[in-house]
Amino acid sequence: MTPVNESQSTAASMAPKLTNAAPLAERLRPTSLVEVVGQRHLLADGKPIANAIKAGVAHSMILWGPPGVGKTTLARLLADAFGAEMIALSAVLAGVKDIRDAIERAQAFRDQYQRRTIMFVDEVHRFNKSQQDAFLPHVESGLFTFIGATTENPSFEVNSALLSRAQVYVLESLDGEALRVMLSRALAALEASYTIDADAEQLIIDYADGDGRRFLNLLEQLDAAAKAGDVSVISADIVKNALTRARTRFDKGGEQFYDQISALHKSVRGSDPDAALYWFCRMLEGGADPLYVARRMIRMAAEDIGLADPRALEITMSAVAAFERLGSPEGELVLAEAVVFLAVAAKSNAVYSAYKAARAAAADSGTRPVPLRLRNAPTKLMKEIGYGTVYRYAHDEEGGFAAGESYFPDDMKAQHFYRPVDRGMEAKIKEKLDALREMNAKKR
């Protein structure tokens, strides 16, 4: 045995003693449904899950919601409420063998103990199609009740076959009222000798961002700081010094990503510069690539503003070029300027609508020949067979317009795909087109 010298012995005596205390989030995990905070739209009297528990009838379900809102806790409590065994799998860690073992355990519970089973799969969207399909026959046979938890939209991430056999319940982020209930319980569990003032309390709630697990972890960190500093009142300044604010929830390509870009686009379309700036900044705070947002802004300029204000596309393209030259964070101000311009610009989707209608007409019209008069005639042969014959050169006509001429195929009625609106520059375009069409009508 290696002898312990004096310095080692002293260091060992000074080292903090290890404890077996569970994290605060685990200690405060509800042990009954009445202790669950939030989700009243599912758990209150007369609501779907409360009704199922009251009737004693378990059914398969997908619990969809952000992190830290109680999906795992709810699954455990449902198993208790239905008097069922719970087998938990994590789709992050489990493989085919784990699924097979879990199914065998469920069979044993049924055959040997006449016990029903709740099969809980956390992060179910991480399982591939074949892994998800492995549960189907056993859900149909009634071997177990399936409960899946996911932070991703099950419409995209859960197989339709499994989805059709489960009820989807949407869990909501925890609001301030729910988090304050958790705060009261946490302070009691921590045996806190300090108080938290109103500003500090609100700041912790803001830092948690609706995530109960994050909220309790922040309180645990704050408790350690308060006790180490012998603090009697926790202020907002103490919170800012002791805790680090996490980025807002954002999943770069998942549900929240597309929800937020949709909110930005609709805010621009709705001419609300303040909301547009908010969603623009939310995406940047969440870690979105500014150039991705910029590309979507180019689309907004073309789709929702168009010729009502052609400067929108020019300004947006210039902002993208400026960002590429300046980089982040300086270049983000230029993009913000473009976002505001897009929001306040006159709106028209006339070109966008005309484009879609023209594409549909082109697809449906077949391969109608180009009229001879509209064809180019670069060779003698082409001229001899009539290419370019009786073509009316618009610049030689009065007003530079060949009134009465048709530029569609001869067997196709003239179409009006583009219908400019009475806003911005398109109001002048509309006035001009109306006059030209009136001239055409008189000549035809």
Tab-separated table of N, CA and C in Angstrom, residues 140-299:
chain	number	residue	atom	x	y	z
A	140	GLU	N	-51.243	-2.328	-31.023
A	140	GLU	CA	-52.513	-2.830	-31.553
A	140	GLU	C	-53.036	-4.018	-30.756
A	141	SER	N	-52.125	-4.879	-30.286
A	141	SER	CA	-52.565	-6.063	-29.529
A	141	SER	C	-52.942	-5.721	-28.098
A	142	GLY	N	-52.570	-4.524	-27.654
A	142	GLY	CA	-52.877	-4.128	-26.287
A	142	GLY	C	-51.847	-4.590	-25.281
A	143	LEU	N	-50.687	-5.069	-25.751
A	143	LEU	CA	-49.647	-5.507	-24.818
A	143	LEU	C	-49.239	-4.366	-23.897
A	144	PHE	N	-49.144	-3.168	-24.449
A	144	PHE	CA	-48.812	-2.012	-23.611
A	144	PHE	C	-49.468	-0.755	-24.187
A	145	THR	N	-49.531	0.253	-23.333
A	145	THR	CA	-49.965	1.581	-23.757
A	145	THR	C	-48.716	2.393	-24.055
A	146	PHE	N	-48.683	2.974	-25.220
A	146	PHE	CA	-47.480	3.689	-25.656
A	146	PHE	C	-47.598	5.175	-25.317
A	147	ILE	N	-46.554	5.719	-24.672
A	147	ILE	CA	-46.468	7.163	-24.444
A	147	ILE	C	-45.107	7.621	-24.961
A	148	GLY	N	-45.134	8.503	-25.931
A	148	GLY	CA	-43.905	9.068	-26.463
A	148	GLY	C	-43.799	10.527	-26.077
A	149	ALA	N	-42.574	10.982	-25.832
A	149	ALA	CA	-42.336	12.386	-25.524
A	149	ALA	C	-41.408	12.957	-26.585
A	150	THR	N	-41.704	14.159	-27.044
A	150	THR	CA	-40.878	14.765	-28.081
A	150	THR	C	-40.914	16.281	-27.980
A	151	THR	N	-39.793	16.887	-28.339
A	151	THR	CA	-39.737	18.343	-28.446
A	151	THR	C	-39.964	18.787	-29.886
A	152	GLU	N	-40.046	17.832	-30.799
A	152	GLU	CA	-40.200	18.153	-32.220
A	152	GLU	C	-41.637	17.900	-32.671
A	153	ASN	N	-42.020	18.566	-33.734
A	153	ASN	CA	-43.379	18.422	-34.255
A	153	ASN	C	-43.622	16.975	-34.683
A	154	PRO	N	-44.521	16.255	-34.021
A	154	PRO	CA	-44.742	14.844	-34.360
A	154	PRO	C	-45.274	14.655	-35.777
A	155	SER	N	-45.864	15.687	-36.350
A	155	SER	CA	-46.351	15.565	-37.727
A	155	SER	C	-45.219	15.233	-38.682
A	156	PHE	N	-44.014	15.709	-38.351
A	156	PHE	CA	-42.870	15.490	-39.216
A	156	PHE	C	-41.949	14.385	-38.712
A	157	GLU	N	-41.925	14.173	-37.390
A	157	GLU	CA	-40.900	13.318	-36.800
A	157	GLU	C	-41.393	11.951	-36.332
A	158	VAL	N	-42.703	11.757	-36.250
A	158	VAL	CA	-43.244	10.468	-35.810
A	158	VAL	C	-43.966	9.818	-36.981
A	159	ASN	N	-43.701	8.525	-37.181
A	159	ASN	CA	-44.317	7.809	-38.298
A	159	ASN	C	-45.838	7.949	-38.261
A	160	SER	N	-46.414	8.093	-39.438
A	160	SER	CA	-47.860	8.288	-39.513
A	160	SER	C	-48.620	7.098	-38.930
A	161	ALA	N	-48.059	5.880	-39.103
A	161	ALA	CA	-48.738	4.684	-38.570
A	161	ALA	C	-48.816	4.734	-37.051
A	162	LEU	N	-47.721	5.133	-36.412
A	162	LEU	CA	-47.714	5.237	-34.953
A	162	LEU	C	-48.541	6.434	-34.507
A	163	LEU	N	-48.446	7.518	-35.265
A	163	LEU	CA	-49.172	8.732	-34.922
A	163	LEU	C	-50.682	8.504	-34.967
A	164	SER	N	-51.123	7.669	-35.904
A	164	SER	CA	-52.562	7.422	-36.040
A	164	SER	C	-53.115	6.604	-34.877
A	165	ARG	N	-52.242	5.968	-34.131
A	165	ARG	CA	-52.678	5.133	-33.001
A	165	ARG	C	-52.505	5.835	-31.654
A	166	ALA	N	-52.092	7.096	-31.691
A	166	ALA	CA	-51.844	7.833	-30.452
A	166	ALA	C	-52.478	9.214	-30.516
A	167	GLN	N	-52.948	9.666	-29.384
A	167	GLN	CA	-53.479	11.021	-29.277
A	167	GLN	C	-52.321	11.973	-28.991
A	168	VAL	N	-52.234	13.063	-29.735
A	168	VAL	CA	-51.170	14.047	-29.514
A	168	VAL	C	-51.657	15.106	-28.533
A	169	TYR	N	-50.885	15.303	-27.457
A	169	TYR	CA	-51.181	16.346	-26.490
A	169	TYR	C	-50.030	17.352	-26.493
A	170	VAL	N	-50.376	18.612	-26.636
A	170	VAL	CA	-49.369	19.675	-26.684
A	170	VAL	C	-49.188	20.254	-25.285
A	171	LEU	N	-47.973	20.140	-24.765
A	171	LEU	CA	-47.653	20.715	-23.458
A	171	LEU	C	-47.062	22.102	-23.657
A	172	GLU	N	-47.421	23.028	-22.791
A	172	GLU	CA	-47.030	24.420	-22.949
A	172	GLU	C	-45.868	24.778	-22.031
A	173	SER	N	-45.101	25.790	-22.437
A	173	SER	CA	-44.057	26.329	-21.560
A	173	SER	C	-44.696	26.801	-20.263
A	174	LEU	N	-43.939	26.720	-19.165
A	174	LEU	CA	-44.470	27.114	-17.867
A	174	LEU	C	-44.484	28.637	-17.759
A	175	ASP	N	-45.619	29.185	-17.372
A	175	ASP	CA	-45.722	30.640	-17.261
A	175	ASP	C	-45.230	31.107	-15.895
A	176	GLY	N	-45.248	32.428	-15.694
A	176	GLY	CA	-44.743	32.991	-14.454
A	176	GLY	C	-45.462	32.469	-13.225
A	177	GLU	N	-46.769	32.285	-13.322
A	177	GLU	CA	-47.544	31.784	-12.182
A	177	GLU	C	-47.086	30.386	-11.783
A	178	ALA	N	-46.887	29.519	-12.769
A	178	ALA	CA	-46.437	28.156	-12.479
A	178	ALA	C	-45.038	28.156	-11.881
A	179	LEU	N	-44.158	28.987	-12.423
A	179	LEU	CA	-42.784	29.021	-11.913
A	179	LEU	C	-42.726	29.599	-10.506
A	180	ARG	N	-43.628	30.499	-10.171
A	180	ARG	CA	-43.648	31.045	-8.805
A	180	ARG	C	-44.095	29.978	-7.800
A	181	VAL	N	-44.988	29.095	-8.221
A	181	VAL	CA	-45.360	27.970	-7.352
A	181	VAL	C	-44.132	27.093	-7.111
A	182	MET	N	-43.368	26.830	-8.169
A	182	MET	CA	-42.155	26.034	-8.032
A	182	MET	C	-41.133	26.741	-7.142
A	183	LEU	N	-41.064	28.060	-7.253
A	183	LEU	CA	-40.114	28.830	-6.427
A	183	LEU	C	-40.416	28.646	-4.951
A	184	SER	N	-41.685	28.723	-4.594
A	184	SER	CA	-42.066	28.550	-3.185
A	184	SER	C	-41.665	27.173	-2.680
A	185	ARG	N	-41.902	26.146	-3.480
A	185	ARG	CA	-41.530	24.785	-3.077
A	185	ARG	C	-40.018	24.644	-2.983
A	186	ALA	N	-39.304	25.270	-3.920
A	186	ALA	CA	-37.846	25.144	-3.950
A	186	ALA	C	-37.214	25.797	-2.726
A	187	LEU	N	-37.684	26.979	-2.357
A	187	LEU	CA	-37.106	27.662	-1.200
A	187	LEU	C	-37.305	26.859	0.074
A	188	ALA	N	-38.456	26.184	0.161
A	188	ALA	CA	-38.695	25.330	1.333
A	188	ALA	C	-37.758	24.137	1.327
A	189	ALA	N	-37.565	23.516	0.171
A	189	ALA	CA	-36.695	22.350	0.078
A	189	ALA	C	-35.234	22.721	0.333
A	190	LEU	N	-34.860	23.919	-0.075
A	190	LEU	CA	-33.474	24.377	0.123
A	190	LEU	C	-33.241	24.918	1.529
A	191	GLU	N	-34.317	25.040	2.320
A	191	GLU	CA	-34.235	25.613	3.668
A	191	GLU	C	-33.542	26.969	3.611
A	192	ALA	N	-34.007	27.792	2.673
A	192	ALA	CA	-33.372	29.080	2.421
A	192	ALA	C	-33.580	30.040	3.589
A	193	SER	N	-32.499	30.699	3.990
A	193	SER	CA	-32.577	31.707	5.054
A	193	SER	C	-32.596	33.115	4.466
A	194	TYR	N	-32.715	33.201	3.158
A	194	TYR	CA	-32.697	34.491	2.463
A	194	TYR	C	-34.048	34.696	1.773
A	195	THR	N	-34.264	35.897	1.338
A	195	THR	CA	-35.456	36.206	0.538
A	195	THR	C	-35.001	36.659	-0.853
A	196	ILE	N	-35.930	36.611	-1.803
A	196	ILE	CA	-35.639	37.035	-3.174
A	196	ILE	C	-36.572	38.191	-3.499
A	197	ASP	N	-35.996	39.351	-3.834
A	197	ASP	CA	-36.874	40.494	-4.098
A	197	ASP	C	-37.573	40.332	-5.448
A	198	ALA	N	-38.571	41.190	-5.682
A	198	ALA	CA	-39.455	41.021	-6.842
A	198	ALA	C	-38.693	41.096	-8.158
A	199	ASP	N	-37.761	42.034	-8.269
A	199	ASP	CA	-37.008	42.170	-9.528
A	199	ASP	C	-36.151	40.937	-9.790
A	200	ALA	N	-35.521	40.421	-8.736
A	200	ALA	CA	-34.692	39.228	-8.889
A	200	ALA	C	-35.549	38.018	-9.264
A	201	GLU	N	-36.717	37.920	-8.639
A	201	GLU	CA	-37.626	36.811	-8.939
A	201	GLU	C	-38.030	36.822	-10.410
A	202	GLN	N	-38.389	38.013	-10.911
A	202	GLN	CA	-38.787	38.116	-12.317
A	202	GLN	C	-37.618	37.797	-13.246
A	203	LEU	N	-36.419	38.191	-12.847
A	203	LEU	CA	-35.246	37.931	-13.673
A	203	LEU	C	-34.972	36.431	-13.775
A	204	ILE	N	-35.111	35.721	-12.666
A	204	ILE	CA	-34.904	34.264	-12.686
A	204	ILE	C	-35.955	33.610	-13.585
A	205	ILE	N	-37.181	34.075	-13.487
A	205	ILE	CA	-38.255	33.551	-14.341
A	205	ILE	C	-37.927	33.799	-15.811
A	206	ASP	N	-37.433	34.998	-16.108
A	206	ASP	CA	-37.050	35.303	-17.489
A	206	ASP	C	-35.913	34.403	-17.959
A	207	TYR	N	-34.936	34.180	-17.086
A	207	TYR	CA	-33.807	33.327	-17.442
A	207	TYR	C	-34.257	31.897	-17.725
A	208	ALA	N	-35.281	31.447	-16.997
A	208	ALA	CA	-35.751	30.064	-17.166
A	208	ALA	C	-36.434	29.848	-18.502
A	209	ASP	N	-37.060	30.888	-19.043
A	209	ASP	CA	-37.687	30.826	-20.372
A	209	ASP	C	-38.718	29.703	-20.475
A	210	GLY	N	-39.519	29.549	-19.414
A	210	GLY	CA	-40.595	28.563	-19.443
A	210	GLY	C	-40.180	27.134	-19.182
A	211	ASP	N	-38.904	26.911	-18.864
A	211	ASP	CA	-38.363	25.570	-18.651
A	211	ASP	C	-38.247	25.330	-17.146
A	212	GLY	N	-39.082	24.441	-16.599
A	212	GLY	CA	-39.085	24.185	-15.162
A	212	GLY	C	-37.789	23.591	-14.660
A	213	ARG	N	-37.191	22.694	-15.440
A	213	ARG	CA	-35.932	22.083	-15.023
A	213	ARG	C	-34.824	23.136	-14.958
A	214	ARG	N	-34.778	23.988	-15.984
A	214	ARG	CA	-33.776	25.055	-15.980
A	214	ARG	C	-34.010	25.993	-14.797
A	215	PHE	N	-35.272	26.287	-14.499
A	215	PHE	CA	-35.616	27.178	-13.399
A	215	PHE	C	-35.074	26.638	-12.075
A	216	LEU	N	-35.284	25.360	-11.814
A	216	LEU	CA	-34.816	24.772	-10.559
A	216	LEU	C	-33.296	24.677	-10.517
A	217	ASN	N	-32.676	24.412	-11.643
A	217	ASN	CA	-31.211	24.386	-11.678
A	217	ASN	C	-30.638	25.770	-11.390
A	218	LEU	N	-31.281	26.810	-11.925
A	218	LEU	CA	-30.831	28.177	-11.648
A	218	LEU	C	-30.980	28.507	-10.166
A	219	LEU	N	-32.097	28.078	-9.576
A	219	LEU	CA	-32.310	28.327	-8.151
A	219	LEU	C	-31.264	27.606	-7.306
A	220	GLU	N	-30.892	26.409	-7.730
A	220	GLU	CA	-29.882	25.658	-6.980
A	220	GLU	C	-28.531	26.373	-7.041
A	221	GLN	N	-28.192	26.893	-8.220
A	221	GLN	CA	-26.935	27.653	-8.342
A	221	GLN	C	-26.995	28.927	-7.500
A	222	LEU	N	-28.126	29.583	-7.540
A	222	LEU	CA	-28.286	30.824	-6.791
A	222	LEU	C	-28.234	30.565	-5.284
A	223	ASP	N	-28.796	29.455	-4.858
A	223	ASP	CA	-28.767	29.080	-3.443
A	223	ASP	C	-27.329	28.889	-2.962
A	224	ALA	N	-26.530	28.211	-3.781
A	224	ALA	CA	-25.129	27.998	-3.403
A	224	ALA	C	-24.396	29.333	-3.292
A	225	ALA	N	-24.649	30.244	-4.239
A	225	ALA	CA	-23.994	31.551	-4.211
A	225	ALA	C	-24.439	32.362	-3.000
A	226	ALA	N	-25.739	32.297	-2.674
A	226	ALA	CA	-26.272	33.066	-1.550
A	226	ALA	C	-25.701	32.571	-0.229
A	227	LYS	N	-25.599	31.259	-0.086
A	227	LYS	CA	-25.078	30.709	1.169
A	227	LYS	C	-23.579	30.934	1.291
A	228	ALA	N	-22.879	30.861	0.162
A	228	ALA	CA	-21.433	31.107	0.204
A	228	ALA	C	-21.138	32.558	0.557
A	229	GLY	N	-21.999	33.489	0.097
A	229	GLY	CA	-21.777	34.906	0.372
A	229	GLY	C	-22.535	35.423	1.565
A	230	ASP	N	-23.211	34.535	2.289
A	230	ASP	CA	-23.988	34.918	3.469
A	230	ASP	C	-24.943	36.066	3.134
A	231	VAL	N	-25.717	35.875	2.063
A	231	VAL	CA	-26.634	36.901	1.571
A	231	VAL	C	-27.996	36.737	2.246
A	232	SER	N	-28.574	37.851	2.652
A	232	SER	CA	-29.897	37.783	3.282
A	232	SER	C	-31.025	38.121	2.305
A	233	VAL	N	-30.713	38.969	1.325
A	233	VAL	CA	-31.700	39.331	0.309
A	233	VAL	C	-31.044	39.212	-1.064
A	234	ILE	N	-31.634	38.422	-1.937
A	234	ILE	CA	-31.100	38.273	-3.294
A	234	ILE	C	-31.728	39.333	-4.188
A	235	SER	N	-30.876	40.158	-4.771
A	235	SER	CA	-31.328	41.229	-5.655
A	235	SER	C	-31.086	40.839	-7.106
A	236	ALA	N	-31.573	41.670	-8.010
A	236	ALA	CA	-31.364	41.410	-9.441
A	236	ALA	C	-29.883	41.424	-9.784
A	237	ASP	N	-29.112	42.304	-9.151
A	237	ASP	CA	-27.665	42.358	-9.421
A	237	ASP	C	-26.982	41.060	-9.016
A	238	ILE	N	-27.400	40.488	-7.917
A	238	ILE	CA	-26.814	39.214	-7.475
A	238	ILE	C	-27.146	38.119	-8.482
A	239	VAL	N	-28.385	38.125	-8.983
A	239	VAL	CA	-28.785	37.135	-9.987
A	239	VAL	C	-27.915	37.270	-11.233
A	240	LYS	N	-27.719	38.502	-11.698
A	240	LYS	CA	-26.923	38.728	-12.910
A	240	LYS	C	-25.474	38.283	-12.722
A	241	ASN	N	-24.939	38.476	-11.522
A	241	ASN	CA	-23.552	38.082	-11.261
A	241	ASN	C	-23.395	36.583	-11.058
A	242	ALA	N	-24.425	35.947	-10.497
A	242	ALA	CA	-24.308	34.528	-10.140
A	242	ALA	C	-24.721	33.589	-11.263
A	243	LEU	N	-25.595	34.071	-12.162
A	243	LEU	CA	-26.144	33.182	-13.185
A	243	LEU	C	-25.803	33.678	-14.584
A	244	THR	N	-25.767	32.746	-15.503
A	244	THR	CA	-25.561	33.072	-16.911
A	244	THR	C	-26.861	32.822	-17.644
A	245	ARG	N	-27.292	33.819	-18.386
A	245	ARG	CA	-28.544	33.671	-19.123
A	245	ARG	C	-28.325	32.806	-20.355
A	246	ALA	N	-29.134	31.770	-20.487
A	246	ALA	CA	-29.036	30.908	-21.663
A	246	ALA	C	-29.705	31.582	-22.846
A	247	ARG	N	-29.314	31.151	-24.037
A	247	ARG	CA	-29.973	31.659	-25.238
A	247	ARG	C	-31.424	31.197	-25.285
A	248	THR	N	-32.248	31.977	-25.967
A	248	THR	CA	-33.635	31.575	-26.129
A	248	THR	C	-33.699	30.269	-26.896
A	249	ARG	N	-34.779	29.522	-26.666
A	249	ARG	CA	-34.916	28.228	-27.335
A	249	ARG	C	-34.995	28.410	-28.839
A	250	PHE	N	-34.210	27.631	-29.537
A	250	PHE	CA	-34.151	27.742	-30.994
A	250	PHE	C	-33.460	26.491	-31.482
A	251	ASP	N	-33.980	25.878	-32.555
A	251	ASP	CA	-33.462	24.567	-32.915
A	251	ASP	C	-32.885	24.464	-34.316
A	252	LYS	N	-32.582	25.583	-34.932
A	252	LYS	CA	-31.856	25.593	-36.207
A	252	LYS	C	-32.320	24.518	-37.179
A	253	GLY	N	-33.489	24.646	-37.667
A	253	GLY	CA	-33.982	23.693	-38.648
A	253	GLY	C	-35.180	22.900	-38.150
A	254	GLY	N	-35.506	23.021	-36.878
A	254	GLY	CA	-36.658	22.303	-36.339
A	254	GLY	C	-37.899	23.182	-36.309
A	255	GLU	N	-38.857	22.777	-35.498
A	255	GLU	CA	-40.156	23.431	-35.451
A	255	GLU	C	-40.053	24.910	-35.110
A	256	GLN	N	-39.284	25.249	-34.060
A	256	GLN	CA	-39.206	26.638	-33.648
A	256	GLN	C	-38.531	27.497	-34.712
A	257	PHE	N	-37.565	26.920	-35.399
A	257	PHE	CA	-36.882	27.639	-36.475
A	257	PHE	C	-37.896	28.118	-37.512
A	258	TYR	N	-38.719	27.212	-38.000
A	258	TYR	CA	-39.675	27.569	-39.049
A	258	TYR	C	-40.822	28.410	-38.513
A	259	ASP	N	-41.190	28.195	-37.254
A	259	ASP	CA	-42.223	29.040	-36.654
A	259	ASP	C	-41.762	30.494	-36.598
A	260	GLN	N	-40.506	30.704	-36.229
A	260	GLN	CA	-40.016	32.069	-36.060
A	260	GLN	C	-39.781	32.757	-37.400
A	261	ILE	N	-39.271	32.038	-38.389
A	261	ILE	CA	-39.109	32.674	-39.698
A	261	ILE	C	-40.477	32.982	-40.294
A	262	SER	N	-41.473	32.134	-40.004
A	262	SER	CA	-42.838	32.406	-40.448
A	262	SER	C	-43.378	33.661	-39.769
A	263	ALA	N	-43.097	33.814	-38.478
A	263	ALA	CA	-43.559	34.999	-37.750
A	263	ALA	C	-42.905	36.257	-38.296
A	264	LEU	N	-41.617	36.177	-38.624
A	264	LEU	CA	-40.927	37.322	-39.219
A	264	LEU	C	-41.561	37.694	-40.560
A	265	HIS	N	-41.768	36.697	-41.406
A	265	HIS	CA	-42.338	36.940	-42.734
A	265	HIS	C	-43.731	37.571	-42.618
A	266	LYS	N	-44.547	37.050	-41.739
A	266	LYS	CA	-45.913	37.565	-41.594
A	266	LYS	C	-45.926	38.958	-40.975
A	267	SER	N	-44.950	39.255	-40.117
A	267	SER	CA	-44.862	40.599	-39.544
A	267	SER	C	-44.494	41.619	-40.614
A	268	VAL	N	-43.566	41.237	-41.499
A	268	VAL	CA	-43.207	42.116	-42.618
A	268	VAL	C	-44.418	42.312	-43.522
A	269	ARG	N	-45.086	41.212	-43.876
A	269	ARG	CA	-46.263	41.287	-44.746
A	269	ARG	C	-47.357	42.143	-44.108
A	270	GLY	N	-47.459	42.069	-42.783
A	270	GLY	CA	-48.481	42.837	-42.078
A	270	GLY	C	-48.075	44.263	-41.769
A	271	SER	N	-46.919	44.700	-42.287
A	271	SER	CA	-46.445	46.088	-42.131
A	271	SER	C	-46.286	46.486	-40.665
A	272	ASP	N	-45.721	45.573	-39.857
A	272	ASP	CA	-45.450	45.865	-38.449
A	272	ASP	C	-43.936	45.831	-38.230
A	273	PRO	N	-43.257	46.991	-38.319
A	273	PRO	CA	-41.799	46.986	-38.197
A	273	PRO	C	-41.307	46.552	-36.827
A	274	ASP	N	-42.083	46.841	-35.785
A	274	ASP	CA	-41.650	46.483	-34.436
A	274	ASP	C	-41.657	44.967	-34.236
A	275	ALA	N	-42.747	44.325	-34.656
A	275	ALA	CA	-42.809	42.864	-34.543
A	275	ALA	C	-41.772	42.210	-35.449
A	276	ALA	N	-41.574	42.784	-36.641
A	276	ALA	CA	-40.579	42.227	-37.564
A	276	ALA	C	-39.188	42.283	-36.943
A	277	LEU	N	-38.847	43.412	-36.326
A	277	LEU	CA	-37.541	43.526	-35.660
A	277	LEU	C	-37.418	42.547	-34.502
A	278	TYR	N	-38.517	42.383	-33.764
A	278	TYR	CA	-38.495	41.446	-32.626
A	278	TYR	C	-38.154	40.038	-33.093
A	279	TRP	N	-38.867	39.542	-34.123
A	279	TRP	CA	-38.616	38.174	-34.575
A	279	TRP	C	-37.249	38.047	-35.234
A	280	PHE	N	-36.820	39.091	-35.925
A	280	PHE	CA	-35.477	39.101	-36.498
A	280	PHE	C	-34.437	38.922	-35.388
A	281	CYS	N	-34.581	39.684	-34.314
A	281	CYS	CA	-33.626	39.585	-33.200
A	281	CYS	C	-33.768	38.266	-32.447
A	282	ARG	N	-34.989	37.744	-32.312
A	282	ARG	CA	-35.179	36.442	-31.665
A	282	ARG	C	-34.387	35.363	-32.393
A	283	MET	N	-34.429	35.407	-33.718
A	283	MET	CA	-33.714	34.404	-34.483
A	283	MET	C	-32.200	34.555	-34.312
A	284	LEU	N	-31.724	35.786	-34.323
A	284	LEU	CA	-30.293	35.995	-34.129
A	284	LEU	C	-29.863	35.562	-32.730
A	285	GLU	N	-30.665	35.900	-31.723
A	285	GLU	CA	-30.349	35.504	-30.346
A	285	GLU	C	-30.307	33.988	-30.205
A	286	GLY	N	-31.155	33.310	-30.963
A	286	GLY	CA	-31.203	31.853	-30.885
A	286	GLY	C	-30.097	31.173	-31.671
A	287	GLY	N	-29.306	31.944	-32.413
A	287	GLY	CA	-28.189	31.355	-33.141
A	287	GLY	C	-28.437	31.129	-34.613
A	288	ALA	N	-29.487	31.738	-35.174
A	288	ALA	CA	-29.745	31.563	-36.602
A	288	ALA	C	-28.630	32.210	-37.423
A	289	ASP	N	-28.338	31.635	-38.568
A	289	ASP	CA	-27.365	32.209	-39.489
A	289	ASP	C	-27.976	33.480	-40.084
A	290	PRO	N	-27.372	34.660	-39.873
A	290	PRO	CA	-27.945	35.889	-40.419
A	290	PRO	C	-28.146	35.836	-41.930
A	291	LEU	N	-27.270	35.119	-42.630
A	291	LEU	CA	-27.415	35.043	-44.082
A	291	LEU	C	-28.636	34.224	-44.482
A	292	TYR	N	-29.005	33.246	-43.662
A	292	TYR	CA	-30.252	32.519	-43.943
A	292	TYR	C	-31.433	33.483	-43.834
A	293	VAL	N	-31.465	34.266	-42.750
A	293	VAL	CA	-32.545	35.230	-42.568
A	293	VAL	C	-32.543	36.224	-43.728
A	294	ALA	N	-31.345	36.647	-44.157
A	294	ALA	CA	-31.234	37.604	-45.257
A	294	ALA	C	-31.808	37.024	-46.547
A	295	ARG	N	-31.560	35.751	-46.795
A	295	ARG	CA	-32.115	35.127	-48.009
A	295	ARG	C	-33.638	35.107	-47.964
A	296	ARG	N	-34.189	34.868	-46.780
A	296	ARG	CA	-35.642	34.900	-46.654
A	296	ARG	C	-36.179	36.316	-46.845
A	297	MET	N	-35.403	37.312	-46.447
A	297	MET	CA	-35.812	38.697	-46.647
A	297	MET	C	-35.877	39.038	-48.130
A	298	ILE	N	-34.950	38.480	-48.914
A	298	ILE	CA	-34.992	38.686	-50.364
A	298	ILE	C	-36.298	38.139	-50.924
A	299	ARG	N	-36.684	36.986	-50.428
A	299	ARG	CA	-37.958	36.390	-50.851
A	299	ARG	C	-39.131	37.308	-50.476
